[in-house]
Short mmCIF file of C-alpha atoms (C1' of nucleotides) in Angstrom, two decimals:
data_model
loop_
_atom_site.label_atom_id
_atom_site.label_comp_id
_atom_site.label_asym_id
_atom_site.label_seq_id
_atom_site.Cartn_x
_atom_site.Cartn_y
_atom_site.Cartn_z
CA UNK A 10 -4.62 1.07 3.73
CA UNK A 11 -7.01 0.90 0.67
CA UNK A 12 -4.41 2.11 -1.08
CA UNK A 13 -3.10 0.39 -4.72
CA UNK A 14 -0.12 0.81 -6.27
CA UNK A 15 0.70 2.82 -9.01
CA UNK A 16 1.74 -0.67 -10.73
CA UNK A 17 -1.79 -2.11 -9.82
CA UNK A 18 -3.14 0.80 -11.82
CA UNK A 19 -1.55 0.59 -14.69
CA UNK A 20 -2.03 -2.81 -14.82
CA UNK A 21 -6.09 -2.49 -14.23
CA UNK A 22 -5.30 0.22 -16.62
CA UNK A 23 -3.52 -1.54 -18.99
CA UNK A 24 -6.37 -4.43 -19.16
CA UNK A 25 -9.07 -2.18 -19.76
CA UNK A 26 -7.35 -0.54 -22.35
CA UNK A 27 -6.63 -4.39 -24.11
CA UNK A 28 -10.33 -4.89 -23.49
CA UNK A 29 -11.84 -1.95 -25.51
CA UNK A 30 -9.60 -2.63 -28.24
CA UNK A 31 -11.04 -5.97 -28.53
CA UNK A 32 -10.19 -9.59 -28.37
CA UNK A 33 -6.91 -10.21 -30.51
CA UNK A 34 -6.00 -7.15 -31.17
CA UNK A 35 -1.92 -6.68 -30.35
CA UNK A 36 -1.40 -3.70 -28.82
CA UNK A 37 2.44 -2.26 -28.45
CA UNK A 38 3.61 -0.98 -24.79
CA UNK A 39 4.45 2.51 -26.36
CA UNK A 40 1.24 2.48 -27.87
CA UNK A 41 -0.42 2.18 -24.60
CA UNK A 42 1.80 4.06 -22.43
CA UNK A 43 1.82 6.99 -24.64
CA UNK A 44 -2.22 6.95 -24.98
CA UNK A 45 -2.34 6.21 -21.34
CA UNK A 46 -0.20 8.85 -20.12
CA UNK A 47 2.34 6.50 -18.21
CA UNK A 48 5.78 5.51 -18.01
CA UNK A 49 6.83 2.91 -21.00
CA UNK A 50 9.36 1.19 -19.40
CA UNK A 51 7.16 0.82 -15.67
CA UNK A 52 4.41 -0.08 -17.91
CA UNK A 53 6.38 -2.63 -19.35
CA UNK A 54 7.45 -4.65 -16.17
CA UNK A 55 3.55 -4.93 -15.43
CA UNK A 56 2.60 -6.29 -18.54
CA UNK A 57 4.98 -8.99 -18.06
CA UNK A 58 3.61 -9.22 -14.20
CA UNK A 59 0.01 -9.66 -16.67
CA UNK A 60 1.92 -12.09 -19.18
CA UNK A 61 3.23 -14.25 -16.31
CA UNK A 62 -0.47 -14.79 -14.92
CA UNK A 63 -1.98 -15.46 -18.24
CA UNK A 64 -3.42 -12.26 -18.49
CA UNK A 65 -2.11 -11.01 -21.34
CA UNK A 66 -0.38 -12.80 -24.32
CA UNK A 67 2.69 -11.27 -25.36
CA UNK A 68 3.41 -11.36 -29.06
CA UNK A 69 7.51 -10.76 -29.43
CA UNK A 70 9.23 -9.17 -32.37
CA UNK A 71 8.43 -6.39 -34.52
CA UNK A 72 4.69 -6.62 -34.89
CA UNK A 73 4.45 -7.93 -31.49
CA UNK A 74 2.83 -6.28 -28.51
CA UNK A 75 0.28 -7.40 -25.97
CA UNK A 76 -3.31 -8.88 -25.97
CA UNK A 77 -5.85 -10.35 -23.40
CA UNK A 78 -5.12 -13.72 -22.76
CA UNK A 79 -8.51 -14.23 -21.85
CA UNK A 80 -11.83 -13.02 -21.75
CA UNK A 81 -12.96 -10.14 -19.68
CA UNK A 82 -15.31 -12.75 -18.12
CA UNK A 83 -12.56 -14.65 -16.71
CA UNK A 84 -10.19 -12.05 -15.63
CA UNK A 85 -10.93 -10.06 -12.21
CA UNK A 86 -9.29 -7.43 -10.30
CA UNK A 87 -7.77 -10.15 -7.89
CA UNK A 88 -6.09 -12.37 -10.63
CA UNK A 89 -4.25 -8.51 -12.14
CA UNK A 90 -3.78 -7.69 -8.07
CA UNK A 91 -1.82 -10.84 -7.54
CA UNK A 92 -0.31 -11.03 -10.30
CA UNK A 93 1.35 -7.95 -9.97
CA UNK A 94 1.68 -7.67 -6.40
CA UNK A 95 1.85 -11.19 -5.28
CA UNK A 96 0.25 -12.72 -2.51
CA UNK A 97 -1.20 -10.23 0.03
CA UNK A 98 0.26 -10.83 3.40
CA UNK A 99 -1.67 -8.79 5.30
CA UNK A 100 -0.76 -10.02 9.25
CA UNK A 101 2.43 -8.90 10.50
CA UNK A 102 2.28 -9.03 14.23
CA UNK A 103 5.03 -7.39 16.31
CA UNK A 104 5.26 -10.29 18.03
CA UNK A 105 6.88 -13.59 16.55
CA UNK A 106 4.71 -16.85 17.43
CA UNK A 107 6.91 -18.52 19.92
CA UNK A 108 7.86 -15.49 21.71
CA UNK A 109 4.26 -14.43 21.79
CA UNK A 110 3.03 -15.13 25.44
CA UNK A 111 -0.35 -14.03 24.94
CA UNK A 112 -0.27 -15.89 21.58
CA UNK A 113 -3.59 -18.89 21.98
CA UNK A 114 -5.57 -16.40 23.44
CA UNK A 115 -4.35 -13.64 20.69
CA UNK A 116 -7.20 -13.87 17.52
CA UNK A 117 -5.37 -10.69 15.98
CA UNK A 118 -4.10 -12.96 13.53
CA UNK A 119 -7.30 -14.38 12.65
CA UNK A 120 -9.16 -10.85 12.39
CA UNK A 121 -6.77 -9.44 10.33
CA UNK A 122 -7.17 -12.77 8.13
CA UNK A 123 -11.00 -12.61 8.22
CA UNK A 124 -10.39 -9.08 7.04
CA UNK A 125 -8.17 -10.17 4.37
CA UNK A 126 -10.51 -13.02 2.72
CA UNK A 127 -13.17 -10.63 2.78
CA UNK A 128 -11.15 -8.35 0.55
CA UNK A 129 -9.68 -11.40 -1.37
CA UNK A 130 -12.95 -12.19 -1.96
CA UNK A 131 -14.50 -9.02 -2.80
CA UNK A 132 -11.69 -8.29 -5.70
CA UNK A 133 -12.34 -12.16 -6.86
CA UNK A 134 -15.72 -11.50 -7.43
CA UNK A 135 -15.19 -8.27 -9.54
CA UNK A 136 -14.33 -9.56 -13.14
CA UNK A 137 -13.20 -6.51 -15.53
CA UNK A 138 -16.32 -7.34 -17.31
CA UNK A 139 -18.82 -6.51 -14.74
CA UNK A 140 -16.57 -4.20 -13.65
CA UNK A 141 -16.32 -2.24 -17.82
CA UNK A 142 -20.31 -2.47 -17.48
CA UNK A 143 -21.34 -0.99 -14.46
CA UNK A 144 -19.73 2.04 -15.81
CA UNK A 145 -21.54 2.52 -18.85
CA UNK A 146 -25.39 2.52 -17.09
CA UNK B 18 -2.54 -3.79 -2.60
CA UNK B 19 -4.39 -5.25 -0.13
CA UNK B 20 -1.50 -5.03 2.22
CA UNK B 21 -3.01 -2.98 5.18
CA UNK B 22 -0.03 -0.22 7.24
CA UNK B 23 1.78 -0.71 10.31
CA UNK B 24 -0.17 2.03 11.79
CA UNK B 25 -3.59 0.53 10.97
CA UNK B 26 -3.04 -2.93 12.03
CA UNK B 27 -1.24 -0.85 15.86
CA UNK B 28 -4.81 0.66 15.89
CA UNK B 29 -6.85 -2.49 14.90
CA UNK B 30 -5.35 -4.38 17.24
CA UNK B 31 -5.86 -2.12 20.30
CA UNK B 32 -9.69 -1.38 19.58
CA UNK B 33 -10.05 -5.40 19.45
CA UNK B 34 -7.93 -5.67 22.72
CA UNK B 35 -9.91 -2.96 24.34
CA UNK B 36 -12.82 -4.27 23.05
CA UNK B 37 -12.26 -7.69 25.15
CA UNK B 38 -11.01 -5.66 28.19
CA UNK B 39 -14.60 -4.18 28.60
CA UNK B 40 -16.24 -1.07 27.74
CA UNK B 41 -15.05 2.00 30.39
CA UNK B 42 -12.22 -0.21 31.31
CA UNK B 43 -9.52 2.34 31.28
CA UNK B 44 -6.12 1.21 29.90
CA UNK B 45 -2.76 2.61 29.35
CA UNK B 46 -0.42 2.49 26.25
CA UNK B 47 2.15 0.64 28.04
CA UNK B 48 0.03 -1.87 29.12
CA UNK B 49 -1.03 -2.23 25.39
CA UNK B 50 1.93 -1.92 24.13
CA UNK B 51 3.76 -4.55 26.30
CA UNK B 52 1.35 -7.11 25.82
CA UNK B 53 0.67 -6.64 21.63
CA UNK B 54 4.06 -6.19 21.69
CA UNK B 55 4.13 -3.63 19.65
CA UNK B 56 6.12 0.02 20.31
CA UNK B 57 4.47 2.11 22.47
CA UNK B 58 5.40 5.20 21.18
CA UNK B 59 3.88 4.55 17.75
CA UNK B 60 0.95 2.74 19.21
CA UNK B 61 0.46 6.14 20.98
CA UNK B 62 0.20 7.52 17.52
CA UNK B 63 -2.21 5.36 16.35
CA UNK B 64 -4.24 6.19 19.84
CA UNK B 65 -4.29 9.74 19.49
CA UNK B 66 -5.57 9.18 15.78
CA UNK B 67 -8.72 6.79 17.37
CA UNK B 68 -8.99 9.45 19.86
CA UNK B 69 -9.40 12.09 17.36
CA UNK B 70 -12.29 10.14 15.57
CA UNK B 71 -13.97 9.44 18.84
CA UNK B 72 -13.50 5.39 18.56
CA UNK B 73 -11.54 6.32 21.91
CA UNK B 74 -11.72 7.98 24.96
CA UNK B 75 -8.33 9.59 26.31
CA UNK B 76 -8.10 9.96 29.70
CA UNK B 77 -5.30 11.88 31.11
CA UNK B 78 -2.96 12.05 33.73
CA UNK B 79 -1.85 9.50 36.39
CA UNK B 80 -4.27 7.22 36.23
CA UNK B 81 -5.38 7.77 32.89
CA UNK B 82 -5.08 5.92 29.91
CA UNK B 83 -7.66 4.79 27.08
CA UNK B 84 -11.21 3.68 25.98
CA UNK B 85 -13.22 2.78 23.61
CA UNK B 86 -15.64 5.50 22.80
CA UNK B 87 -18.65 3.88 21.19
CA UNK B 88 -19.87 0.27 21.28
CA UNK B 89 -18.09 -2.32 19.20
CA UNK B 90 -20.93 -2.72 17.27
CA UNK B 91 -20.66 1.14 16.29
CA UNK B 92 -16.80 1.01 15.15
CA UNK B 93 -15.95 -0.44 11.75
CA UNK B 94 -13.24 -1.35 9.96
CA UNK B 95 -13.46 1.69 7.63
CA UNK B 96 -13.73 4.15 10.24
CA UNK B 97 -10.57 2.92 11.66
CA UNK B 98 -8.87 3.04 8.77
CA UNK B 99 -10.17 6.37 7.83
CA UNK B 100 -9.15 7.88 11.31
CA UNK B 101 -5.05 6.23 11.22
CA UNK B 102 -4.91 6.67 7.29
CA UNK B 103 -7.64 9.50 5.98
CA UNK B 104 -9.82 9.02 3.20
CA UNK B 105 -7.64 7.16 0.63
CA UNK B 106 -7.32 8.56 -2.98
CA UNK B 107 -7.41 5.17 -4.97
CA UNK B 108 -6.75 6.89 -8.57
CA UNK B 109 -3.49 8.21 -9.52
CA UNK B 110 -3.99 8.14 -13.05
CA UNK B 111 -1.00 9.95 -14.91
CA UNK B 112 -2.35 11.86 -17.16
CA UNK B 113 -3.89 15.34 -15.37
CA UNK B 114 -7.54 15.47 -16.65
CA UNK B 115 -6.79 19.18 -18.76
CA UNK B 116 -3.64 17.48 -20.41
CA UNK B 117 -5.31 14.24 -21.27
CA UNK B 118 -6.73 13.86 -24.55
CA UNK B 119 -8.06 11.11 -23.90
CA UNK B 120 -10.17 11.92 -20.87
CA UNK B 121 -13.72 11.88 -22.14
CA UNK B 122 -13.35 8.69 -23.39
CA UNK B 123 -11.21 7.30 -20.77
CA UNK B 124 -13.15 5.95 -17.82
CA UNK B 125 -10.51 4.63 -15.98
CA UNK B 126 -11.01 7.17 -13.03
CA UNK B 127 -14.49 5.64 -12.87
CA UNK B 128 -13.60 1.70 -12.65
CA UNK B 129 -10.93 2.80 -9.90
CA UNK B 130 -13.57 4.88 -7.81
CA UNK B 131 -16.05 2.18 -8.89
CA UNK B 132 -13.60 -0.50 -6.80
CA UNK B 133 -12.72 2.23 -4.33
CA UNK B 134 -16.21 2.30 -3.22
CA UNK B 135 -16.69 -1.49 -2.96
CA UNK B 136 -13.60 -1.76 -1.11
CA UNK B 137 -14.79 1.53 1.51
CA UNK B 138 -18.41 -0.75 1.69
CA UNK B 139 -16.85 -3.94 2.88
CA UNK B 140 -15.13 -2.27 5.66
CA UNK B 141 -17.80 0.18 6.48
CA UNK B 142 -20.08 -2.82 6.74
CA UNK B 143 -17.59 -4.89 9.20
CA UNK B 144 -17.83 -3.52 12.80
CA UNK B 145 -15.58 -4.72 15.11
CA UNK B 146 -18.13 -6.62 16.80
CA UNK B 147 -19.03 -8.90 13.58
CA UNK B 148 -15.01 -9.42 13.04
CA UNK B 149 -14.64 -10.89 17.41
CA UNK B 150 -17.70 -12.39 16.65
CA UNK B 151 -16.70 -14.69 13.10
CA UNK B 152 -13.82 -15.87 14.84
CA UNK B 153 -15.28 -17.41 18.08
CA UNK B 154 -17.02 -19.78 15.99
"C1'" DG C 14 5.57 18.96 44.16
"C1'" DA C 15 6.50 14.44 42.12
"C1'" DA C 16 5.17 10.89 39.20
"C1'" DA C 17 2.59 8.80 35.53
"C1'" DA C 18 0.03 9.36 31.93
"C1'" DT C 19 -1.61 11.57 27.27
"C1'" DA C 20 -0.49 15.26 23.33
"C1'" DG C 21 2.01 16.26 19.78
"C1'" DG C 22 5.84 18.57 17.00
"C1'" DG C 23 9.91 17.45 14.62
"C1'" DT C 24 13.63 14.64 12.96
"C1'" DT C 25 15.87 10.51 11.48
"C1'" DA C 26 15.97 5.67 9.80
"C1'" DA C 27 14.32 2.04 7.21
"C1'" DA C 28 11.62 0.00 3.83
"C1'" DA C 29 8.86 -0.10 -0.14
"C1'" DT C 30 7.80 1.79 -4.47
"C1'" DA C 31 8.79 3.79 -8.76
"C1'" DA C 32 11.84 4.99 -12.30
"C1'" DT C 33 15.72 4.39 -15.07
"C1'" DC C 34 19.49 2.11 -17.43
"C1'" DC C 35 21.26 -1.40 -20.03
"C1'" DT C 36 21.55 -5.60 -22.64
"C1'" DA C 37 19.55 -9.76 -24.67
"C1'" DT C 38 16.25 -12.02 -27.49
"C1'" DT C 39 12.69 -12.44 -30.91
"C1'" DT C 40 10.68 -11.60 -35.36
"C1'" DA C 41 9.03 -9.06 -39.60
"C1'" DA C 42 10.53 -6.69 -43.47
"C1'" DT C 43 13.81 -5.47 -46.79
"C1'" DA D 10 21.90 -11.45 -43.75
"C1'" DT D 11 20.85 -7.09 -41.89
"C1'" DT D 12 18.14 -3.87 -39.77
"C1'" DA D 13 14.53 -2.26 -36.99
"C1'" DA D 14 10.91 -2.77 -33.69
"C1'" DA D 15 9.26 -5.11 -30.25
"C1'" DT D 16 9.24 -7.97 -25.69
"C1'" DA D 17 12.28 -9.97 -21.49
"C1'" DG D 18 14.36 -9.04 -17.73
"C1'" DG D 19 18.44 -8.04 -14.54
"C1'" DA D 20 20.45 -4.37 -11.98
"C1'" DT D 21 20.75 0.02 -10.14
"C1'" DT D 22 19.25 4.48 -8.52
"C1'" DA D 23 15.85 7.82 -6.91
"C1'" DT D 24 11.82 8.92 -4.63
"C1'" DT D 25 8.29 8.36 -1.51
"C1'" DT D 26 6.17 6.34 2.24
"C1'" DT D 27 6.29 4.24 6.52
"C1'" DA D 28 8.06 3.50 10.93
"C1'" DA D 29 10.76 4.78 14.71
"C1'" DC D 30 12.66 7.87 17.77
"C1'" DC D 31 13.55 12.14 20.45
"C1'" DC D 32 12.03 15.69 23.12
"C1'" DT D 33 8.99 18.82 25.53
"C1'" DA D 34 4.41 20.23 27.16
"C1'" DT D 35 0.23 19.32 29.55
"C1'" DT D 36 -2.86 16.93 32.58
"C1'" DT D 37 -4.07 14.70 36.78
"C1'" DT D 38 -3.57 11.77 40.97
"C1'" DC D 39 -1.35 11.14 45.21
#
DNA sequence: GAAAATAGGGTTAAAATAATCCTATTTAAT
DNA sequence: ATTAAATAGGATTATTTTAACCCTATTTTC
């Protein structure tokens, strides 16, 4: 259930590590994966998940690499989450809508949605910054 | 990410539809099963699992079936999740900590427990009667 | 004793995730 | 121009997880 995918984390991953380097700085994907401890080439496909979303800035050629495409202020765990991961679609009902018999007096849908905004909105409300901060007490 | 499992959504769904079929109202799988439309023999996974964590009551034999085993306003989310799934282990970081140079430095375990934790509070602060309640506006 | 229910082990099937392979493109440096 | 180092990304394979299924035991009512 609460579980995140190993692309998730190196993507979170990946974004902190940006962060503490600072603002500008181009980082490589080897550089990162071999400090990080990951995979280079699985590593790779999520920084262009990152890229994609405006997350990250990619920088091609030789002294290219990756850097935030924002600030840590403006990125949170929900913008890397669907960017990575897409969309969440968290209600999957065994039972199609139009075969459903019990289906207007069924609210599964809409607690499982309920659920899934207040997640949505948990993640969107946890920016890397606060989230780099409330480490470091 | 956020995407929740098969097996949690089976038991989510069945503490919500016991939940509206009255508390000590005794009811079986099939009946469950055949109305969420879901399959009964997994569902009866997912039971057992409630059943083990005390959000039901099993009874067995002819006319037995199942319960819920506390008030709806004493079941969350979390602990239905934690009784299909277990405790979830958020941080797969791929580095072990006694091969990673980096680990003193690196707090990545610490902004994944850091989310893990918000993500456990939401749910453990959602009972089941707060979710029927938002919905019936 | 028969029937209807839960209990649960074990295996197989399907789906999702992760990893790998390979090639193209871009760009700095020589 | 050529080479080397980097991103871009399609395609495939391997692994893991999830879901489904099978089968037998146990419990309890009638």
């Amino acid at each position: 259930m609460l579980q995140v995918s190993r692309k998730f984390e190196y993507g979170l991953h990946a974004v902190t590590y940006l962060a503490t380097k600072g603002f500008g700085r181009v980082v490589t994907v080897k550089e990162m994966a071999d400090e990080i401890g990951y995979s280079q080439e699985f590593l790779s496909k999520a920084m262009q998940s990152l890229k994609r979303a405006g997350i990250a800035i990619s920088v091609q050629g030789v002294k290219g690499g990756y850097t935030l495409g924002r600030a840590t202020t403006d990125i949170t765990v929900a913008d890397i989450a669907i960017a990575i991961e897409g969309k969440p679609h968290l209600v999957r009902c065994g039972v199609k809508a139009d075969s459903c018999e019990i289906f207007s007096s069924c609210h599964h849908r809409d607690y499982m949605n309920t659920l899934q905004h207040k997640i949505q909105d948990l993640l969107a409300s946890t920016t890397i910054h606060t989230l780099l901060q409330e480490i470091e007490q």
